Short mmCIF file of C-alpha atoms in Angstrom, two decimals:
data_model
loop_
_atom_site.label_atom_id
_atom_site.label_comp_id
_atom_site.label_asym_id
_atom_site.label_seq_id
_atom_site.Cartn_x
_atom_site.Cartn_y
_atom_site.Cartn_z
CA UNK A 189 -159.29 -171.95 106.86
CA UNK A 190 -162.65 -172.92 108.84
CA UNK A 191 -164.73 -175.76 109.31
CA UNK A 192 -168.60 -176.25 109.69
CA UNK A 193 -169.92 -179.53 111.10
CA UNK A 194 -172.79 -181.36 108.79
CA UNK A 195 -176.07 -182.38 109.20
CA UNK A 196 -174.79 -186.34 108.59
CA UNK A 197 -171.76 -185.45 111.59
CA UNK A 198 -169.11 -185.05 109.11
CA UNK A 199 -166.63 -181.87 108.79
CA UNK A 200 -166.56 -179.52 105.98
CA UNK A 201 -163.35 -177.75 105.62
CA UNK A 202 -163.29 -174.19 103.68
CA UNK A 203 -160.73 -171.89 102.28
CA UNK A 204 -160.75 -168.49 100.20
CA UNK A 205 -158.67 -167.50 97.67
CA UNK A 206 -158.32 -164.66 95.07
CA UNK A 207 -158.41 -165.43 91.39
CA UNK A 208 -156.06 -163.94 88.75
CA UNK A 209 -158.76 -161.47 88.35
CA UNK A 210 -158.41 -160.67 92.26
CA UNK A 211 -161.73 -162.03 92.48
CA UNK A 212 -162.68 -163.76 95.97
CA UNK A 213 -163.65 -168.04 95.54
CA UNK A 214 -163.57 -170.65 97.55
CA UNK A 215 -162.99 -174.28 97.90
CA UNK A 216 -164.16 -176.80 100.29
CA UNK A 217 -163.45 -180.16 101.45
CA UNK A 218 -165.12 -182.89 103.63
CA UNK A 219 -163.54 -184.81 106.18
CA UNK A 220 -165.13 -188.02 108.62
CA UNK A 221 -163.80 -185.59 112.05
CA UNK A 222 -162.96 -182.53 113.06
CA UNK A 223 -160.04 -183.17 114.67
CA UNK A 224 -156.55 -181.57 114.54
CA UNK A 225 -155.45 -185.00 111.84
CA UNK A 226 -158.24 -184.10 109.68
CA UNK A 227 -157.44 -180.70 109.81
CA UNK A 228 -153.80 -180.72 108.92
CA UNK A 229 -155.15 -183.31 105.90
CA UNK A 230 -157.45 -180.56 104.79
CA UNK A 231 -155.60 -177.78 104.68
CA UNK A 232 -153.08 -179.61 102.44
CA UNK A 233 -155.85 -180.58 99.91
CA UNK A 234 -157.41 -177.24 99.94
CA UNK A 235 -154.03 -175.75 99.05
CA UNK A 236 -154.00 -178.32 96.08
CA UNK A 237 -157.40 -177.25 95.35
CA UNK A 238 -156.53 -173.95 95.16
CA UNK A 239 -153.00 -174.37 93.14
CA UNK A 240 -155.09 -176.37 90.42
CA UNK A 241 -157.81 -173.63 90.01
CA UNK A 242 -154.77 -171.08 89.88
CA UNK A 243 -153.21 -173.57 87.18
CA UNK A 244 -156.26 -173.76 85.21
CA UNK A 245 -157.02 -170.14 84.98
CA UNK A 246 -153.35 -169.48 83.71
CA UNK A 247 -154.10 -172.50 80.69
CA UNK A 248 -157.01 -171.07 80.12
CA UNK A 249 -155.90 -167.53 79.08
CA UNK A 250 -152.71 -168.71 77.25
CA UNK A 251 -155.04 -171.25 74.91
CA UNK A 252 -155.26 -169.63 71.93
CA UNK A 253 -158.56 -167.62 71.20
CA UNK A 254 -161.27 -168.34 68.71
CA UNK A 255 -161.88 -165.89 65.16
CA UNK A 256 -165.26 -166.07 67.57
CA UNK A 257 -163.93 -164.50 70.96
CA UNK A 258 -161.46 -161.77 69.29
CA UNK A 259 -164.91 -161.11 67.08
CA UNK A 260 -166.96 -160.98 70.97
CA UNK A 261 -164.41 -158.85 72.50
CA UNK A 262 -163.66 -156.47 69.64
CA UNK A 263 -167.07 -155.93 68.78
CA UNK A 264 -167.11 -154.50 71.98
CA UNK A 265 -164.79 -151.47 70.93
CA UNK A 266 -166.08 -150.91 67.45
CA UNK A 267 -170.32 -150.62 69.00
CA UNK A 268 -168.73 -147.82 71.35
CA UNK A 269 -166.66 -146.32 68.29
CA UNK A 270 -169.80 -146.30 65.21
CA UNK A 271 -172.76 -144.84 64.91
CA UNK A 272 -175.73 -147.69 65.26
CA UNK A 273 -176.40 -147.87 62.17
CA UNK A 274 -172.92 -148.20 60.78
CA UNK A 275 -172.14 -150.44 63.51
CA UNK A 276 -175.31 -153.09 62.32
CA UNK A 277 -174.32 -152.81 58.43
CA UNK A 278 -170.30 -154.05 59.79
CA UNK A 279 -171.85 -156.91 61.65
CA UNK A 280 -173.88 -158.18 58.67
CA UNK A 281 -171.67 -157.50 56.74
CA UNK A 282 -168.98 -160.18 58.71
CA UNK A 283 -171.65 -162.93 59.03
CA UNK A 284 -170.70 -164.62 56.38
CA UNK A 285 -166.85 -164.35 57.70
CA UNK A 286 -167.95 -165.67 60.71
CA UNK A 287 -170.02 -168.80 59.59
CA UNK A 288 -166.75 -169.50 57.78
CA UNK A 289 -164.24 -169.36 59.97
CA UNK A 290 -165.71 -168.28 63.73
CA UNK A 291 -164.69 -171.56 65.17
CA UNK A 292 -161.00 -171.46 63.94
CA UNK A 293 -158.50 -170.41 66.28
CA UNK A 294 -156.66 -167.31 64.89
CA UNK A 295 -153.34 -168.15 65.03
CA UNK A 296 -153.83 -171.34 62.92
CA UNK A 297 -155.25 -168.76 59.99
CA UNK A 298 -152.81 -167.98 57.11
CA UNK A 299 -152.89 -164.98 55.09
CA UNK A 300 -153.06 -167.48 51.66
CA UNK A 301 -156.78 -168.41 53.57
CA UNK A 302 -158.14 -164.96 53.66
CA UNK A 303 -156.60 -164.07 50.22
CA UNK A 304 -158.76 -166.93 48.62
CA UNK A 305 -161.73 -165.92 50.99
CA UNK A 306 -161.69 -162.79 49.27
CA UNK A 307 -161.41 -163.80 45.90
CA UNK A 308 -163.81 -166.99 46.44
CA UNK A 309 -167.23 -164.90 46.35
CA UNK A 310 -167.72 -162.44 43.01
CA UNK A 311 -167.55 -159.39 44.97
CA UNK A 312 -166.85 -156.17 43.35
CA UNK A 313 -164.04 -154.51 44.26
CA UNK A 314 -165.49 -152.04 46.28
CA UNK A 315 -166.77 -154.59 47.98
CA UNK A 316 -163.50 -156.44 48.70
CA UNK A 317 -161.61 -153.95 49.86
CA UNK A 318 -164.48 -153.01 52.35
CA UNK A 319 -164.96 -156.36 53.53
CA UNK A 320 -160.88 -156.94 54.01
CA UNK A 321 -160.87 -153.81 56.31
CA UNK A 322 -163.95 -155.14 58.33
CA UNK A 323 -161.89 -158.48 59.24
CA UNK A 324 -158.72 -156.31 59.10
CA UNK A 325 -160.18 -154.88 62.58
CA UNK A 326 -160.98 -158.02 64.18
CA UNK A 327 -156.88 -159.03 63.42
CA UNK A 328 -155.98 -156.06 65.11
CA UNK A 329 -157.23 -156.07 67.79
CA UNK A 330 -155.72 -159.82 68.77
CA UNK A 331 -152.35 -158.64 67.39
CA UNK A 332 -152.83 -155.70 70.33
CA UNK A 333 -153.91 -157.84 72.70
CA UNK A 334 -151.31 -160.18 72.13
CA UNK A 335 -153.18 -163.06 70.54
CA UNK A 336 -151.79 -163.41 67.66
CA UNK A 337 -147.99 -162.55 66.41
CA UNK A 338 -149.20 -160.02 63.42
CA UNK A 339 -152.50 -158.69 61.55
CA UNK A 340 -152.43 -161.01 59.07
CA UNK A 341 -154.48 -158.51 57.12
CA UNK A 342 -151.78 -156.00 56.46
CA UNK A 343 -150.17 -159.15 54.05
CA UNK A 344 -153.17 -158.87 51.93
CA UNK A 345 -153.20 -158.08 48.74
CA UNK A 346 -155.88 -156.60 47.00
CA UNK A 347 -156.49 -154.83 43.34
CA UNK A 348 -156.45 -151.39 42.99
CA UNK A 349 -159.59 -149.78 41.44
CA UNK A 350 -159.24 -150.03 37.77
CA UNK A 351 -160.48 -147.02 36.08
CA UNK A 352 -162.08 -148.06 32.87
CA UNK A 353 -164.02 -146.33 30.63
CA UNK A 354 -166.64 -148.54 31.72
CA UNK A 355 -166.07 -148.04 35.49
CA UNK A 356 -166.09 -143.97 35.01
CA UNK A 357 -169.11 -144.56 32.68
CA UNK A 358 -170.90 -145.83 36.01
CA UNK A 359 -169.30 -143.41 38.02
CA UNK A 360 -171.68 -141.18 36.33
CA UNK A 361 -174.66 -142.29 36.42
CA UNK A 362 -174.41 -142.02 40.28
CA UNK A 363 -175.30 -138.27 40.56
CA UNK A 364 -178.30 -135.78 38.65
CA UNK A 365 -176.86 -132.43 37.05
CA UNK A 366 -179.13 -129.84 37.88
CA UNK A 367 -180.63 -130.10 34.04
CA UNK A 368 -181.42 -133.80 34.86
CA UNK A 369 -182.81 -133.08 37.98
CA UNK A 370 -185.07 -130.68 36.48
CA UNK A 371 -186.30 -132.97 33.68
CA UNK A 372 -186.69 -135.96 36.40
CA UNK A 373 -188.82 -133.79 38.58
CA UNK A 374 -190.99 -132.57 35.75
CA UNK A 375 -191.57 -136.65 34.66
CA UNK A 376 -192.49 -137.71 37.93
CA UNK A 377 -194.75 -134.56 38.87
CA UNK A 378 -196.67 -134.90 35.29
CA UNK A 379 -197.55 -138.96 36.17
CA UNK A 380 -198.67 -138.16 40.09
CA UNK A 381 -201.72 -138.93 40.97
CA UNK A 382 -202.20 -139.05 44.63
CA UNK A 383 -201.13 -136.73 47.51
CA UNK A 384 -198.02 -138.59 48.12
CA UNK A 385 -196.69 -138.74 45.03
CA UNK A 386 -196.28 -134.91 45.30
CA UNK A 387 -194.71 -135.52 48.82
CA UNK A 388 -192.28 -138.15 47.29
CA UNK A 389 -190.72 -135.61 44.99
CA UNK A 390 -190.85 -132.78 46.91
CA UNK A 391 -188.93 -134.47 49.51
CA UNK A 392 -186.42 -135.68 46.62
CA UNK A 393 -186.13 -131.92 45.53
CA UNK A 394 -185.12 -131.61 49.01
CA UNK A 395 -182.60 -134.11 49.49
CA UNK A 396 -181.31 -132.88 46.06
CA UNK A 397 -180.80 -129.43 47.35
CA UNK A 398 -179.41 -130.03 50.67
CA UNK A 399 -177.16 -132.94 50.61
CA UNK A 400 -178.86 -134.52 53.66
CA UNK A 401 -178.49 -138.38 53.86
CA UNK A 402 -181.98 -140.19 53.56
CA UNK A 403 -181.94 -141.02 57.89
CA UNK A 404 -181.09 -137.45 58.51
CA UNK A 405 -184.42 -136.06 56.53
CA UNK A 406 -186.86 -138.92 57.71
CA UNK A 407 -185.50 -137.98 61.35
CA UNK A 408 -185.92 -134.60 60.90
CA UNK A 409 -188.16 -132.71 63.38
CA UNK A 410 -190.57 -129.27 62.99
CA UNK A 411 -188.45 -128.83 66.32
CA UNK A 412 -185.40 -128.71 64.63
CA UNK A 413 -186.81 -126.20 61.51
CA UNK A 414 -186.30 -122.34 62.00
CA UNK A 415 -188.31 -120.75 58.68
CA UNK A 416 -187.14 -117.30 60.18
CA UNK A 417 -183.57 -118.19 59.74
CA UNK A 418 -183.84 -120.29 56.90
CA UNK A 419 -181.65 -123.36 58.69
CA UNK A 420 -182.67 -126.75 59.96
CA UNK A 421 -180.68 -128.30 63.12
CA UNK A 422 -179.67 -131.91 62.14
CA UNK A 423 -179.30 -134.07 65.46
CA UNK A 424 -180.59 -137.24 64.81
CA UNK A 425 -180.45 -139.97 62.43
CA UNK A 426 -183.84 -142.55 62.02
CA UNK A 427 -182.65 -145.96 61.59
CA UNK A 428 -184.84 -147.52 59.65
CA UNK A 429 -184.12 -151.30 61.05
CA UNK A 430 -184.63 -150.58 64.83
CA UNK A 431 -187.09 -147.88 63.15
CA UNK A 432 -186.12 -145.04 65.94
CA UNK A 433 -184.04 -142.05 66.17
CA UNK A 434 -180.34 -142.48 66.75
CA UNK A 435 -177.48 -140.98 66.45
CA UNK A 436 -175.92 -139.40 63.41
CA UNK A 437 -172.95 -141.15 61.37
CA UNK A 438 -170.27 -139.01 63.42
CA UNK A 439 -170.05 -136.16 65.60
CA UNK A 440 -169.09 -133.58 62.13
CA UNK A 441 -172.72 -134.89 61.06
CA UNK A 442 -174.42 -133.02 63.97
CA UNK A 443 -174.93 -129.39 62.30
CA UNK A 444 -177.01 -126.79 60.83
CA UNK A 445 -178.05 -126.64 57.23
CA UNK A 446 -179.10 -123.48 55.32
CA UNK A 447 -182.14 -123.10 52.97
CA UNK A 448 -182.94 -122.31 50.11
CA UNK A 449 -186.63 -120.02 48.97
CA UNK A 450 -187.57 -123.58 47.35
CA UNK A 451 -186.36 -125.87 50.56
CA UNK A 452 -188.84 -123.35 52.18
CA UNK A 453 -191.71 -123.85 49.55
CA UNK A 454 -191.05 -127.54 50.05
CA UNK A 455 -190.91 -127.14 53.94
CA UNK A 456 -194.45 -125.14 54.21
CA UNK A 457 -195.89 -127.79 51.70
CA UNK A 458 -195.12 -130.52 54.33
CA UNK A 459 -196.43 -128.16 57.21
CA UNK A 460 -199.57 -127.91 55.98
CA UNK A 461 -200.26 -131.62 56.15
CA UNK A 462 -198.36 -132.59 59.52
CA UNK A 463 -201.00 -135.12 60.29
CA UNK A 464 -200.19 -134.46 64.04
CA UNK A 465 -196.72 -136.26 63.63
CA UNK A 466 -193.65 -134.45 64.81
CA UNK A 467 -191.45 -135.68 61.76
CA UNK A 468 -191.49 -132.87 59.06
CA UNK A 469 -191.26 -135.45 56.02
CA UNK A 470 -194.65 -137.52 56.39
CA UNK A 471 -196.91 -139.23 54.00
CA UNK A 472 -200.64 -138.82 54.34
CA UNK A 473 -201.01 -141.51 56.81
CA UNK A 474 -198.58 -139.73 58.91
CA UNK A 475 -195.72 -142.39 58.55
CA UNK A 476 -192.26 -140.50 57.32
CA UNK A 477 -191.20 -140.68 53.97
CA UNK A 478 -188.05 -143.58 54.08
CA UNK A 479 -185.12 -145.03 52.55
CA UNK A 480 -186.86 -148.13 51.01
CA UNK A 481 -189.52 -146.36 50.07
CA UNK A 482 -188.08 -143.45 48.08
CA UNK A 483 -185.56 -145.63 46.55
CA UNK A 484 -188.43 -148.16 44.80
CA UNK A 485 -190.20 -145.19 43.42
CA UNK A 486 -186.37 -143.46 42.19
CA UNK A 487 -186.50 -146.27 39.64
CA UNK A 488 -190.13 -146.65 39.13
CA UNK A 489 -189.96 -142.37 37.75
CA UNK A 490 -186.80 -143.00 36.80
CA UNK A 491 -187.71 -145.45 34.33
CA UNK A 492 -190.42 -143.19 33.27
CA UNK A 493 -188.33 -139.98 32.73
CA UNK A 494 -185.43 -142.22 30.70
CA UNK A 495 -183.02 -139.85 31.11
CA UNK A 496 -180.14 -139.88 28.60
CA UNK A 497 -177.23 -142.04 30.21
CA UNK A 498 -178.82 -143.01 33.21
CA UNK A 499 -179.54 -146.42 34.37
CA UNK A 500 -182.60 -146.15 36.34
CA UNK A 501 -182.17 -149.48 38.20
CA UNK A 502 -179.14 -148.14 39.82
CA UNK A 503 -181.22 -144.80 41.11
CA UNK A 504 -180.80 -144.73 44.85
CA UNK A 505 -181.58 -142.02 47.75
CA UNK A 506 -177.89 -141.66 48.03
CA UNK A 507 -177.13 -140.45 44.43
CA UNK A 508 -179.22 -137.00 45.45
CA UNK A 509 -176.49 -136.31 48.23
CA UNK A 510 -173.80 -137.33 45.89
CA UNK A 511 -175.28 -134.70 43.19
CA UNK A 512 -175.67 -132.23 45.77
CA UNK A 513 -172.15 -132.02 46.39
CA UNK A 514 -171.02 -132.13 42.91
CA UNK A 515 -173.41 -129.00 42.45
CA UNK A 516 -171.49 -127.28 45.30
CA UNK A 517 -167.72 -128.21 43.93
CA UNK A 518 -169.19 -127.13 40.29
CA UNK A 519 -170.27 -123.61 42.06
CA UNK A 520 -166.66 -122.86 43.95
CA UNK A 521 -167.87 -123.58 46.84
CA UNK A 522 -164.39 -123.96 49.43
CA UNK A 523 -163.99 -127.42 50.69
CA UNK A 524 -164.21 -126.93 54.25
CA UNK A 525 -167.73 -124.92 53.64
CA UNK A 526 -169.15 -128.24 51.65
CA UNK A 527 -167.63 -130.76 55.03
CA UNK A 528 -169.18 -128.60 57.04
CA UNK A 529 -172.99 -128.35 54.75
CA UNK A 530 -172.74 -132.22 54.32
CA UNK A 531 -171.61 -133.39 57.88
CA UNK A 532 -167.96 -135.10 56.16
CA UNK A 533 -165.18 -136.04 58.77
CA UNK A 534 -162.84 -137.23 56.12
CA UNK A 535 -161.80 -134.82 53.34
CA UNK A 536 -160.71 -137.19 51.12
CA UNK A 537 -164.18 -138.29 50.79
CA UNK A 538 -165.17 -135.01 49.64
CA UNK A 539 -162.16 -134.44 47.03
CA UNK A 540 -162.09 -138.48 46.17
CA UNK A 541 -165.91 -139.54 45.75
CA UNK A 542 -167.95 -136.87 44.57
CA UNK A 543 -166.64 -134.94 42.82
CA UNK A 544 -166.88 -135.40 39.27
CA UNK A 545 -166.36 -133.70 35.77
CA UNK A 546 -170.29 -132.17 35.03
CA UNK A 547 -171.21 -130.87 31.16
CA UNK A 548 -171.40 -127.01 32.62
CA UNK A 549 -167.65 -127.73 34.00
CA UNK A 550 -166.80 -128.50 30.30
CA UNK A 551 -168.60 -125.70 28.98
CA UNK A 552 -166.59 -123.21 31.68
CA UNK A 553 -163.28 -124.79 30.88
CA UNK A 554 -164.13 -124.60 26.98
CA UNK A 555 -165.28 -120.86 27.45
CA UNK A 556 -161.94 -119.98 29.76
CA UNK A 557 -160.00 -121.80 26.95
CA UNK A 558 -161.42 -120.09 23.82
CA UNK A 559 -160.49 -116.58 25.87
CA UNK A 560 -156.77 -117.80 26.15
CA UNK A 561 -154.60 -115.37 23.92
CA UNK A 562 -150.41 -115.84 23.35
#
C-alpha cells in the first residue's frame, strides 16, 4: 500500500492487486489524514475492495453465457478454421438463429426448441440438416468449454433424404452430359451478338471441361497459365462479396489442373483480348467474367436451347463442375485422380454427390450385358 496527499489536503490510499486473469489493477481510497489511524482504516477497506472485485470476477464467469457470447467466442475458431468465403455464407446463414434466440442464455434452451426451430421455416431438407450442423457448432463449443452440460444438437432429430422419383428426377437436372453440353453451346453461340457473349460461353466450355469452381476461374491469373505444359496453377479464390482474391475452399483446393487442345483454344481466345487486366477470364471492359453474372445468362441460353429434361431456372455455375466430374467417373477415371483434378478433401463428396447414372453409362452396361453368355 501507498498514499499520495491531494490537492484539497486529504490522503489517497492505493493498493495493487492481480485479477483472475493475473492482470495488474488497483484500488484506491480517500482518507481526511495521513496518519498511522487512517492508515490502518485504509488498508482494511482496500482489502475489502479488493475481495469484492475478486468476488465479482468469479460471479461473473460462473453466470451462465448468452447463445450471443458462445456465438462471439466460437466464431472466433471457425474464421481461423474456413476459407473466407465459406466462413461469410455460415454467418448469414445463422442470422436468422441469432435474431431468434442470441439473447437466451444456453443452458435455458431445450432440444424440443431447436427441433421446432427447424421445422418452423419451409426449408428443404438440405437445408435443415445444413443449418442444424451450423448451430450444432456453436453447442459444441459451450459443451467444451464447460457452459453447458451437453450439445443439445446431437438430440436432434432430423429426416433422412427421401429419395423419390421426384427428388432423383432433380438430381438430374443438376449436371450437362457431354451431348447436352454440346447442343447448349451451339444455342447460345448461334443467338450471340456481341464480343462477350462469345466470352460467356467460352468461359462456360471451360468450367465444363475443367471442373474449376466459378471463384477459382474469375481468380485465375495469366501468371498462373503455362500453355507449354498445358496446366494452370490454382492458388486463389475471388470472392465476389469483398470482390478480392482469397484463399481457396481448403488447402486440397490449391493445385494444378491439366488442359485440354480446346481449354487452350479457349485460353488464347481470352489472351488476345487481355484488356491490360491480369485476370485471364475478362469481359471487354476488362472486368472478369463472375458468378452472378454467368449464372443470369445460364438460364437466359438455357431457356433458349430447351434442352430435353432440364429446368433452365435451376441452371447454375456450379452444375458445370458437377458435370465435369460425372464426365470423369463415366470415363474410369480412379477416384483419387478426380480429388486431386477437382481440389475435394472429402471423398465421400466425390462418391456421394456427383456421381450419377449418365445415358452412355446405360448404353455401356446394356452393351456389356448383351455380350454376357452362360
Amino acid at each position: 500500500m501507498y498514499k499520495k496527499q491531494q490537492p484539497n489536503g486529504k490522503w489517497k490510499f492505493f493498493e495493487k492487486y492481480q485479477d483472475k486473469q493475473d492482470k495488474w489493477k488497483q484500488v484506491s481510497v480517500t482518507k481526511n489524514s495521513g496518519g498511522r489511524e487512517a492508515q490502518s482504516q485504509a488498508r482494511t477497506e482496500l482489502e475489502l475492495k479488493i475481495a469484492e472485485k475478486l468476488s465479482e470476477e468469479i460471479e461473473a464467469e460462473e453466470a451462465p453465457k448468452t447463445i450471443n457470447e458462445c456465438y462471439a467466442e466460437s466464431r472466433k475458431i471457425r474464421q481461423a478454421e474456413l476459407a473466407e468465403s465459406t466462413y461469410l455464407s455460415e454467418t448469414y446463414g445463422l442470422k436468422d438463429f441469432i435474431k431468434k434466440f442470441g439473447q437466451r442464455e444456453i443452458i435455458s434452451i431445450e432440444p424440443k426448441e431447436m427441433q421446432e426451430y427447424l421445422f418452423s421455416n419451409k426449408y428443404s431438407n438440405t437445408t435443415r440438416h445444413t443449418i442444424a450442423l451450423r448451430i450444432g457448432h456453436i453447442f459444441q463449443y459451450a459443451y467444451s468449454m464447460g457452459f453447458t452440460h451437453e450439445n443439445i444438437m446431437n438430440r436432434i432429430i432430423l429426416p433422412k433424404q427421401k429419395k423419390s422419383a421426384e427428388s432423383l428426377a432433380k438430381w438430374k437436372e443438376k449436371f450437362f452430359t457431354m451431348d447436352e453440353m454440346r447442343k447448349f453451346l451451339k444455342s447460345w453461340r448461334s443467338h450471340a451478338v456481341e464480343k462477350d457473349d462469345f466470352k460467356r460461353a467460352d468461359f462456360v466450355e471451360f468450367l465444363f471441361l475443367t471442373g474449376l469452381r466459378i471463384g477459382e476461374a474469375s481468380g485465375l491469373q495469366w501468371s498462373h497459365v503455362d500453355i507449354l505444359k498445358r496446366v494452370i496453377y490454382i492458388q486463389f479464390s475471388w470472392n465476389c462479396n469483398l470482390k478480392k482474391l482469397g484463399p481457396t475452399k481448403n488447402p486440397q483446393s490449391v493445385r494444378y489442373v491439366t488442359l485440354n487442345d480446346r481449354c487452350l483454344e479457349i485460353l488464347e481466345n481470352f489472351r488476345k483480348d487481355k484488356y491490360g487486366s491480369k485476370f485471364v477470364f475478362v469481359k471487354s471492359n476488362g472486368v472478369q467474367i463472375r458468378n452472378a453474372d454467368i449464372n443470369t445468362y445460364l438460364k437466359i441460353e438455357g431457356a433458349r436451347a430447351n434442352l430435353f429434361g432440364k429446368n433452365y431456372k435451376q441452371f447454375s455455375a456450379h452444375m458445370l463442375r458437377h458435370s465435369h466430374i460425372t464426365m470423369l467417373a463415366f470415363l474410369g477415371a480412379p477416384q483419387k485422380a478426380v480429388m486431386e483434378r477437382v481440389g475435394h478433401m472429402d471423398a465421400r463428396i466425390t462418391n456421394g454427390v456427383y456421381t450419377h447414372v449418365l445415358p452412355e453409362n446405360r448404353q455401356d452396361l446394356q452393351l456389356k450385358l448383351e455380350n454376357l453368355n452362360l
